[in-house]
Amino acid sequence: MPGNNFQSAEVEMFTEKEREVKELIDKHVQKVGKCLACFESCFEAYFLGEFGKAQTIHESCDHIETEADVQRREIGDHLFSGAFLPIERKDIYMMTEFVDKIANKAETASDVVVYQSPEVPEAYVKTLREIVEIIMEMFRIFQDAVNLFAPYDALQVHDVLAAIKEKINSIGVMESEIDKKEEALLITIFHSDLPLANKIQMENFLRRIAEISDVIEDAADRLYVLVIRERI
């Protein structure tokens, strides 16, 4: 399969230290993905009225986010020890920080679910679900792009540079779609007959969710810089 060819070339063409960092990056992205999935489960449990389940899932989100922090620091330690060229280390660590922020934002959104128990009219839940679904797809595409990252020679040999750029562009398109849904829902909320306090609570909840997509796009942008750097 093409994916296996990419992976084998990546292992062959990275140095040993770089290969270790790439493995840590992949594991970190996987861990952050688990935190994001945890938020999605917490969100769904809450809107199904399963408040106890939402609380339990929220606690798991906290643990997973902490584990992701540990992995981020481990990547930093490996970079400090000399993995990759100095010009690349900053880009790699900045991307890692943005990836870690995805977990932070997911945890914060689950905090709002559990601690504030936002009162969301049924008419708005559908749009919120659509936004969360797009966020999950954005992250899946980002993870695919990270998995394809390799030294420039490998990117050229397997012609995956264009594939990575296409995935990053897709993430930008989906983030714009979320922005439009967020804007439309906010207009609907503030033109509704809901009490002002409920409107403000809804706005806060919506923004906490949408911020996850912003950070995924930021992480994808840093990956793009890193891929371009391989050409220099």
Coordinates of C-alpha atoms in Angstrom, one line a residue:
M1 CA 0.0 0.0 0.0
P2 CA 1.2 3.6 -0.7
G3 CA 1.0 4.5 3.0
N4 CA 3.4 1.7 3.9
N5 CA 5.9 2.9 1.2
F6 CA 5.8 6.4 2.7
Q7 CA 6.5 5.0 6.1
S8 CA 9.4 2.8 5.1
A9 CA 11.1 5.7 3.2
E10 CA 10.6 7.9 6.2
V11 CA 12.3 5.5 8.5
E12 CA 15.2 5.0 6.0
M13 CA 15.8 8.7 5.3
F14 CA 15.5 10.2 8.8
T15 CA 18.5 10.0 11.1
E16 CA 18.1 7.9 14.2
K17 CA 17.4 10.9 16.4
E18 CA 15.0 12.4 13.8
R19 CA 13.2 9.1 13.5
E20 CA 12.7 9.0 17.3
V21 CA 11.2 12.5 17.2
K22 CA 8.9 11.6 14.3
E23 CA 7.6 8.6 16.3
L24 CA 7.0 10.9 19.3
I25 CA 5.2 13.4 17.1
D26 CA 3.0 10.7 15.7
K27 CA 2.2 9.4 19.2
H28 CA 1.5 13.0 20.5
V29 CA -0.9 13.6 17.6
Q30 CA -2.6 10.3 18.4
K31 CA -2.9 11.2 22.1
V32 CA -4.4 14.6 21.2
G33 CA -6.8 12.9 18.9
K34 CA -8.0 10.8 21.9
C35 CA -8.5 14.0 23.9
L36 CA -10.6 15.4 21.0
A37 CA -12.6 12.2 20.8
C38 CA -13.1 12.4 24.5
F39 CA -14.6 15.9 24.2
E40 CA -16.9 14.7 21.4
S41 CA -18.1 11.9 23.6
C42 CA -18.6 14.3 26.6
F43 CA -20.6 16.6 24.3
E44 CA -22.8 13.8 23.0
A45 CA -23.4 12.3 26.5
Y46 CA -24.5 15.8 27.8
F47 CA -26.9 16.4 25.0
L48 CA -28.4 12.9 25.4
G49 CA -29.0 13.8 29.1
E50 CA -26.4 11.4 30.4
F51 CA -24.8 13.8 32.8
G52 CA -23.0 11.3 35.0
K53 CA -21.4 9.8 31.9
A54 CA -20.4 13.2 30.7
Q55 CA -18.7 13.9 34.0
T56 CA -16.8 10.6 33.8
I57 CA -15.7 11.2 30.3
H58 CA -14.6 14.7 31.2
E59 CA -12.3 13.3 33.9
S60 CA -10.7 11.1 31.2
C61 CA -10.2 14.2 29.0
D62 CA -8.2 15.8 31.9
H63 CA -6.0 12.7 32.2
I64 CA -5.4 12.5 28.5
E65 CA -4.6 16.2 28.2
T66 CA -2.0 15.8 30.9
E67 CA -0.4 12.9 29.1
A68 CA -0.3 14.9 25.9
D69 CA 1.6 17.7 27.9
V70 CA 4.2 15.1 29.0
Q71 CA 4.7 14.0 25.4
R72 CA 5.1 17.6 24.2
R73 CA 7.9 18.1 26.7
E74 CA 9.5 14.9 25.6
I75 CA 9.6 16.0 22.0
G76 CA 11.2 19.3 23.2
D77 CA 13.9 17.4 25.1
H78 CA 14.7 15.3 22.0
L79 CA 14.9 18.4 19.8
F80 CA 17.2 20.0 22.4
S81 CA 19.5 17.0 22.2
G82 CA 20.2 17.7 18.6
A83 CA 17.5 16.1 16.4
F84 CA 16.9 17.8 13.1
L85 CA 18.7 20.9 11.8
P86 CA 18.6 24.0 14.1
I87 CA 16.5 25.8 11.5
E88 CA 13.9 23.0 11.6
R89 CA 13.7 22.6 15.4
K90 CA 11.7 25.8 16.0
D91 CA 9.1 24.9 13.3
I92 CA 8.7 21.3 14.7
Y93 CA 8.3 22.5 18.3
M94 CA 5.9 25.3 17.3
M95 CA 3.8 22.8 15.4
T96 CA 3.9 20.5 18.5
E97 CA 2.8 23.4 20.7
F98 CA -0.2 24.1 18.4
V99 CA -1.1 20.4 18.4
D100 CA -1.0 20.4 22.2
K101 CA -3.2 23.4 22.2
I102 CA -5.8 21.4 20.4
A103 CA -6.0 19.1 23.5
N104 CA -6.1 22.1 25.8
K105 CA -9.0 23.6 23.8
A106 CA -10.9 20.3 23.8
E107 CA -10.4 20.0 27.5
T108 CA -11.6 23.6 28.0
A109 CA -14.7 22.9 25.9
S110 CA -15.5 19.8 28.0
D111 CA -15.0 21.9 31.1
V112 CA -17.8 24.2 29.9
V113 CA -20.1 21.2 29.3
V114 CA -19.6 19.8 32.7
Y115 CA -19.1 22.8 34.9
Q116 CA -21.5 25.3 33.3
S117 CA -24.2 22.8 32.0
P118 CA -25.1 25.2 29.2
E119 CA -28.8 25.4 28.4
V120 CA -28.9 24.9 24.6
P121 CA -32.3 24.9 22.8
E122 CA -32.9 21.8 20.7
A123 CA -33.0 24.0 17.6
Y124 CA -29.3 24.9 18.1
V125 CA -28.0 21.4 18.9
K126 CA -28.0 20.3 15.3
T127 CA -25.6 23.1 14.2
L128 CA -23.4 22.5 17.2
R129 CA -23.2 18.8 16.3
E130 CA -22.3 19.7 12.7
I131 CA -19.5 21.9 13.9
V132 CA -18.1 19.2 16.1
E133 CA -18.3 16.7 13.2
I134 CA -16.3 19.1 11.0
I135 CA -13.7 19.6 13.7
M136 CA -13.2 15.8 14.0
E137 CA -12.8 15.5 10.3
M138 CA -10.3 18.4 10.3
F139 CA -8.2 16.6 12.8
R140 CA -8.3 13.3 11.0
I141 CA -7.1 15.0 7.8
F142 CA -4.4 16.8 9.8
Q143 CA -3.2 13.5 11.4
D144 CA -3.0 12.0 7.9
A145 CA -0.9 14.9 6.8
V146 CA 1.5 14.6 9.7
N147 CA 1.8 10.9 9.0
L148 CA 3.0 11.7 5.5
F149 CA 5.7 14.2 6.7
A150 CA 9.2 13.0 5.7
P151 CA 12.5 14.4 4.6
Y152 CA 12.1 16.4 1.3
D153 CA 13.8 13.7 -0.9
A154 CA 11.1 11.2 0.3
L155 CA 8.4 13.7 -0.3
Q156 CA 9.6 14.1 -3.8
V157 CA 10.1 10.4 -4.5
H158 CA 6.6 9.4 -3.5
D159 CA 5.0 12.7 -4.7
V160 CA 3.3 13.2 -1.3
L161 CA 4.2 16.9 -1.0
A162 CA 1.1 17.8 -3.1
A163 CA -1.0 15.4 -1.0
I164 CA 0.1 17.2 2.2
K165 CA -0.6 20.6 0.7
E166 CA -4.1 19.4 -0.5
K167 CA -4.9 18.2 3.0
I168 CA -3.8 21.4 4.6
N169 CA -5.9 23.4 2.1
S170 CA -8.9 21.2 2.9
I171 CA -8.5 22.0 6.6
G172 CA -8.6 25.7 5.7
V173 CA -11.8 25.3 3.8
M174 CA -13.4 23.4 6.6
E175 CA -12.3 26.0 9.2
S176 CA -14.0 28.7 7.0
E177 CA -17.2 26.6 6.9
I178 CA -17.2 26.5 10.7
D179 CA -16.7 30.2 10.9
K180 CA -19.8 30.7 8.7
K181 CA -21.9 28.3 10.9
E182 CA -20.6 30.0 14.0
E183 CA -21.5 33.5 12.7
A184 CA -25.0 32.4 11.5
L185 CA -25.7 30.7 14.8
L186 CA -24.6 33.7 16.8
I187 CA -26.9 35.9 14.8
T188 CA -29.8 33.5 15.4
I189 CA -29.0 33.3 19.1
F190 CA -28.8 37.1 19.7
H191 CA -32.0 37.7 17.7
S192 CA -33.9 35.1 19.7
D193 CA -36.1 35.7 22.7
L194 CA -33.7 33.9 25.1
P195 CA -32.7 35.8 28.2
L196 CA -29.5 37.7 27.8
A197 CA -27.7 35.5 30.3
N198 CA -28.5 32.4 28.2
K199 CA -27.4 34.2 25.1
I200 CA -24.0 35.0 26.6
Q201 CA -23.6 31.5 27.9
M202 CA -24.4 30.1 24.5
E203 CA -22.0 32.4 22.8
N204 CA -19.2 31.4 25.2
F205 CA -19.9 27.7 24.7
L206 CA -20.0 28.1 20.9
R207 CA -16.7 30.0 20.8
R208 CA -15.0 27.4 23.0
I209 CA -15.9 24.8 20.5
A210 CA -15.0 26.8 17.5
E211 CA -11.6 27.7 18.9
I212 CA -10.6 24.0 18.5
S213 CA -10.9 24.4 14.7
D214 CA -8.8 27.6 14.8
V215 CA -6.0 25.8 16.5
I216 CA -6.2 22.8 14.2
E217 CA -5.8 25.2 11.3
D218 CA -2.8 26.9 13.1
A219 CA -1.2 23.4 13.6
A220 CA -1.7 22.7 9.9
D221 CA -0.2 26.0 8.9
R222 CA 2.9 25.2 11.0
L223 CA 3.1 21.8 9.3
Y224 CA 3.0 23.6 5.9
V225 CA 5.9 25.8 7.0
L226 CA 7.8 22.7 8.1
V227 CA 7.3 21.0 4.8
I228 CA 8.3 24.1 2.8
R229 CA 11.4 24.3 5.0
E230 CA 12.4 20.9 3.8
R231 CA 12.8 22.4 0.3
I232 CA 15.3 25.1 1.4

